[in-house]
Coordinates of C-alpha atoms in Angstrom, one line a residue:
X134 CA 114.4 105.0 129.1
X135 CA 118.1 105.6 128.7
X136 CA 118.2 109.4 129.3
X137 CA 121.7 109.6 127.8
X138 CA 120.5 108.3 124.4
X139 CA 117.7 110.8 124.4
X140 CA 120.0 113.7 125.3
X141 CA 122.5 112.8 122.8
X142 CA 120.7 111.6 119.9
X143 CA 118.0 114.1 119.0
X144 CA 117.6 112.6 115.5
X145 CA 115.4 109.9 116.9
X146 CA 113.0 112.2 118.4
X147 CA 109.9 113.8 116.9
X148 CA 109.2 117.2 118.4
X149 CA 105.6 117.4 119.4
X150 CA 104.9 120.6 117.7
X151 CA 105.7 119.0 114.3
X152 CA 102.7 116.6 114.7
X153 CA 100.0 117.8 117.1
X154 CA 97.5 120.1 115.9
X155 CA 96.4 120.9 119.4
X156 CA 96.8 119.4 122.9
X157 CA 95.1 116.1 122.9
X158 CA 93.3 116.6 126.2
X159 CA 90.2 114.4 125.3
X160 CA 91.9 111.5 124.2
X161 CA 89.9 109.1 126.3
X162 CA 86.4 110.6 125.9
X163 CA 87.3 110.7 122.2
X164 CA 87.7 106.8 121.9
X165 CA 84.8 106.4 124.4
X166 CA 82.6 108.2 121.9
X167 CA 84.0 106.3 118.9
X168 CA 83.0 103.0 120.7
X169 CA 79.5 104.3 121.8
X170 CA 78.7 105.5 118.3
X171 CA 79.6 102.2 116.6
X172 CA 83.3 101.5 116.4
X173 CA 83.1 99.6 113.1
X174 CA 81.5 102.5 111.2
X175 CA 84.4 104.8 111.7
X176 CA 87.4 102.5 111.9
X177 CA 87.6 98.7 111.6
X178 CA 89.4 96.3 114.1
X179 CA 92.0 94.4 112.2
X180 CA 91.8 91.6 114.9
X181 CA 88.4 90.7 113.2
X182 CA 90.7 89.0 110.6
X183 CA 91.4 85.4 111.6
X184 CA 94.7 85.3 109.7
X185 CA 96.2 88.3 111.4
X186 CA 95.2 86.8 114.9
X187 CA 97.0 83.5 114.1
X188 CA 99.8 85.3 112.7
X189 CA 100.2 87.4 115.9
X190 CA 99.7 84.4 118.2
X191 CA 102.6 82.8 116.4
X192 CA 104.5 80.3 118.9
X193 CA 102.5 81.3 122.1
X194 CA 100.6 77.9 122.0
X195 CA 104.0 76.1 122.6
X196 CA 104.2 77.9 126.1
X197 CA 102.2 76.2 128.7
X198 CA 101.0 78.5 131.4
X199 CA 102.0 81.8 129.6
X200 CA 101.0 85.1 131.0
X201 CA 99.9 87.3 128.2
X202 CA 99.1 91.1 128.2
X203 CA 97.1 92.9 125.5
X204 CA 97.4 96.6 126.1
X205 CA 95.0 99.0 124.3
X206 CA 92.8 95.9 123.6
X207 CA 89.8 97.9 122.5
X208 CA 86.1 96.5 122.7
X209 CA 86.7 93.6 120.2
X210 CA 87.4 90.3 121.5
X211 CA 88.4 88.2 118.6
X212 CA 92.1 88.0 119.4
X213 CA 91.2 87.0 123.0
X214 CA 88.9 84.3 121.7
X215 CA 91.6 83.1 119.3
X216 CA 94.1 82.9 122.0
X217 CA 92.0 80.8 124.3
X218 CA 91.1 78.5 121.4
X219 CA 94.5 78.0 120.3
X220 CA 96.4 78.1 123.7
X221 CA 94.0 76.0 126.0
X222 CA 96.7 75.8 128.4
X223 CA 97.3 79.6 128.8
X224 CA 98.2 80.7 132.3
X225 CA 96.6 84.3 132.3
X226 CA 95.2 86.8 129.8
X227 CA 95.3 90.4 130.9
X228 CA 93.5 93.2 128.7
X229 CA 93.7 96.7 129.3
X230 CA 92.7 99.9 127.7
X231 CA 92.3 103.6 128.7
X232 CA 88.8 103.6 127.4
X233 CA 86.0 102.7 130.0
X234 CA 83.7 102.2 127.2
X235 CA 85.9 99.9 125.3
X236 CA 86.4 97.8 128.3
X237 CA 82.6 97.8 129.1
X238 CA 81.9 96.5 125.6
X239 CA 84.5 93.9 125.6
X240 CA 83.3 92.6 129.1
X241 CA 79.7 92.6 128.2
X242 CA 80.5 90.5 125.0
X243 CA 82.8 88.2 126.5
X244 CA 80.7 85.0 127.3
X245 CA 83.4 82.8 129.1
X246 CA 83.6 82.7 132.8
X247 CA 87.3 81.8 132.8
X248 CA 89.1 83.4 135.6
X249 CA 92.3 83.3 133.4
X250 CA 91.1 86.4 131.6
X251 CA 90.7 89.8 133.1
X252 CA 89.7 93.2 131.5
X253 CA 90.6 96.5 133.2
X254 CA 90.9 100.4 132.6
X255 CA 94.5 101.1 132.5
X256 CA 96.8 103.8 130.9
X257 CA 99.5 101.9 129.0
X258 CA 102.1 104.5 130.0
X259 CA 101.5 103.8 133.7
X260 CA 100.7 100.1 134.2
X261 CA 103.8 99.4 136.5
X262 CA 103.2 102.6 138.5
X263 CA 99.6 101.7 139.0
X264 CA 100.2 97.9 139.3
X265 CA 103.7 97.3 140.6
X266 CA 103.2 93.7 141.1
X267 CA 103.1 93.5 137.2
X268 CA 106.7 94.3 136.7
X269 CA 108.7 91.4 135.2
X270 CA 105.4 89.5 135.0
X271 CA 104.3 88.7 131.6
X272 CA 105.6 86.0 129.1
X273 CA 104.1 87.8 126.0
X274 CA 102.7 91.2 125.2
X275 CA 100.6 91.5 122.0
X276 CA 100.4 95.0 120.8
X277 CA 97.9 95.7 117.9
X278 CA 97.8 99.3 116.4
X279 CA 97.8 100.8 120.1
X280 CA 101.1 102.9 119.9
X281 CA 99.5 105.6 118.0
X282 CA 99.6 108.7 120.1
X283 CA 100.2 112.0 118.2
X284 CA 103.0 112.6 120.9
X285 CA 106.4 110.8 120.4
X286 CA 107.2 110.9 124.0
X287 CA 103.9 109.1 125.0
X288 CA 104.7 106.4 122.5
X289 CA 108.1 105.9 123.7
X290 CA 106.7 105.6 127.1
X291 CA 104.4 102.9 126.3
X292 CA 107.1 100.8 124.8
X293 CA 109.4 101.5 127.8
X294 CA 106.5 100.3 129.8
X295 CA 106.1 97.0 127.8
X296 CA 109.8 96.3 128.4
X297 CA 109.3 96.6 132.2
X298 CA 106.2 94.5 132.3
X299 CA 108.1 91.6 130.4
X300 CA 110.1 88.9 132.3
X301 CA 113.6 88.6 131.1
X302 CA 113.4 86.7 127.8
X303 CA 109.7 87.5 127.4
X304 CA 108.5 88.7 124.1
X305 CA 106.4 91.4 122.6
X306 CA 104.7 90.8 119.3
X307 CA 103.0 93.7 117.5
X308 CA 101.3 95.1 114.6
X309 CA 102.5 98.7 113.8
X310 CA 101.3 101.0 111.1
X311 CA 104.0 102.9 109.0
X312 CA 104.2 106.2 107.4
X313 CA 105.4 104.6 104.3
X314 CA 102.1 102.9 103.7
X315 CA 100.3 106.2 103.2
X316 CA 103.2 107.7 101.2
X317 CA 103.0 104.7 98.8
X318 CA 99.3 104.9 98.4
X319 CA 99.3 108.6 97.8
X320 CA 101.6 107.9 94.8
X321 CA 99.5 105.0 93.4
X322 CA 95.9 106.4 94.1
X323 CA 95.1 110.2 93.6
X324 CA 92.0 109.9 95.7
X325 CA 94.1 109.0 98.8
X326 CA 95.5 112.7 99.0
X327 CA 92.0 114.0 99.6
X328 CA 91.8 111.9 103.0
X329 CA 94.9 113.4 104.4
X330 CA 98.7 113.6 104.0
X331 CA 101.8 111.8 105.2
X332 CA 104.8 113.9 106.2
X333 CA 108.0 111.9 106.3
X334 CA 110.3 114.0 108.6
X335 CA 108.1 113.6 111.6
X336 CA 106.5 110.3 110.7
X337 CA 103.2 112.2 111.1
X338 CA 100.0 111.2 109.4
X339 CA 97.1 113.8 109.5
X340 CA 93.5 112.5 108.8
X341 CA 91.6 115.3 107.3
X342 CA 88.3 113.7 107.8
X343 CA 88.8 113.5 111.4
X344 CA 91.3 116.7 111.8
X345 CA 93.5 114.3 113.7
X346 CA 97.2 113.4 113.6
X347 CA 98.9 110.2 114.7
X348 CA 102.5 109.2 114.5
X349 CA 103.3 106.3 112.2
X350 CA 106.9 105.3 112.5
X351 CA 109.6 104.3 109.9
X352 CA 111.4 100.9 110.4
X353 CA 114.6 102.5 111.8
X354 CA 113.1 104.8 114.2
X355 CA 110.5 102.1 115.6
X356 CA 113.5 99.8 116.0
X357 CA 115.5 102.3 117.8
X358 CA 112.5 103.0 120.3
X359 CA 112.5 99.3 121.0
X360 CA 116.2 99.2 121.5
X361 CA 115.9 101.9 124.0
X362 CA 113.3 99.8 126.1
X363 CA 116.0 97.0 126.3
X364 CA 114.2 94.8 123.6
X365 CA 116.2 92.9 121.2
X366 CA 114.8 92.4 117.7
X367 CA 113.9 88.9 116.7
X368 CA 111.8 89.7 113.4
X369 CA 110.7 92.6 111.6
X370 CA 108.3 92.0 108.4
X371 CA 105.8 93.6 106.2
X372 CA 102.2 92.3 106.8
X373 CA 99.8 93.1 103.8
X374 CA 96.2 93.4 105.0
X375 CA 94.9 91.8 101.7
X376 CA 92.4 89.2 103.0
X377 CA 89.0 89.6 101.9
X378 CA 88.0 91.0 105.2
X379 CA 90.5 93.6 105.5
X380 CA 90.5 94.6 101.8
X381 CA 86.8 95.2 102.0
X382 CA 87.0 97.3 104.9
X383 CA 89.9 99.3 103.6
X384 CA 87.6 100.0 100.5
X385 CA 84.7 101.0 102.7
X386 CA 86.6 103.2 105.0
X387 CA 89.7 104.4 103.2
X388 CA 88.0 104.7 99.7
X389 CA 90.6 102.2 98.0
X390 CA 88.9 100.8 95.1
X391 CA 92.0 99.2 93.4
X392 CA 92.2 95.5 94.0
X393 CA 96.1 95.7 94.1
X394 CA 96.3 98.6 96.7
X395 CA 95.6 97.7 100.3
X396 CA 96.9 98.8 103.7
X397 CA 100.2 97.3 104.8
X398 CA 101.8 97.3 108.3
X399 CA 104.7 95.9 110.1
X400 CA 104.7 92.7 112.2
X401 CA 107.4 93.0 114.8
X402 CA 108.9 90.4 117.3
X403 CA 111.2 91.6 120.1
X404 CA 112.6 90.0 123.3
X405 CA 113.4 91.3 126.5
X406 CA 117.2 91.1 127.1
X407 CA 118.1 88.7 129.8

């Protein structure tokens, strides 16, 4: 990360004390428990939606032998299955998560014996430190709602790490939640305010039910973070989670019962500068 940028441009940084309720010392065990207790009963995986998977994969099928990383892959394997189905000539698919439970579940439900796919427990902020051979290695990185730490510096380190992992000219395709979705729904649906609150100055979203906060970025701040990582913007667009599957889950988990209100996030596409 460009230290001079971070020193001089404080407006882009989010002080941790404005977001965190308390030190997040049990993040790994917390996610382990979520997977053990039934992930789908607490949150839902957007990668279970076929249309989203196809949108994320985008033009990867055009690249024979592509090496693809899915950091923060979680326990669901729908995106991996779609990749291998649409990209039969993929070179390698590497899936990581900091939750041992998530990786164990993903491996146990993966039925293919293909040596092209690998699951491993890894912290997304330390991949090149722990696996230096992966620097400048991947053609594509698929990030699906996995840059969500309550600490801004941790999220920035993740995206910096993704920049190091990509080959020059390599691309990152991702789905990122935004603080503006919560702000908009709060205005349209009074019941949303009972679930939590969105605080724009810190891009922090507080989930009352789970007493947990995460950082959901604004477009300008997220774009700046990618820029600091040496990544050039190719595309930045809104993705409405309005498929039948995603709408039903939003209604169940977020108590949204208006057919015209649904979660929306950002689809981003960036390329590592040569």
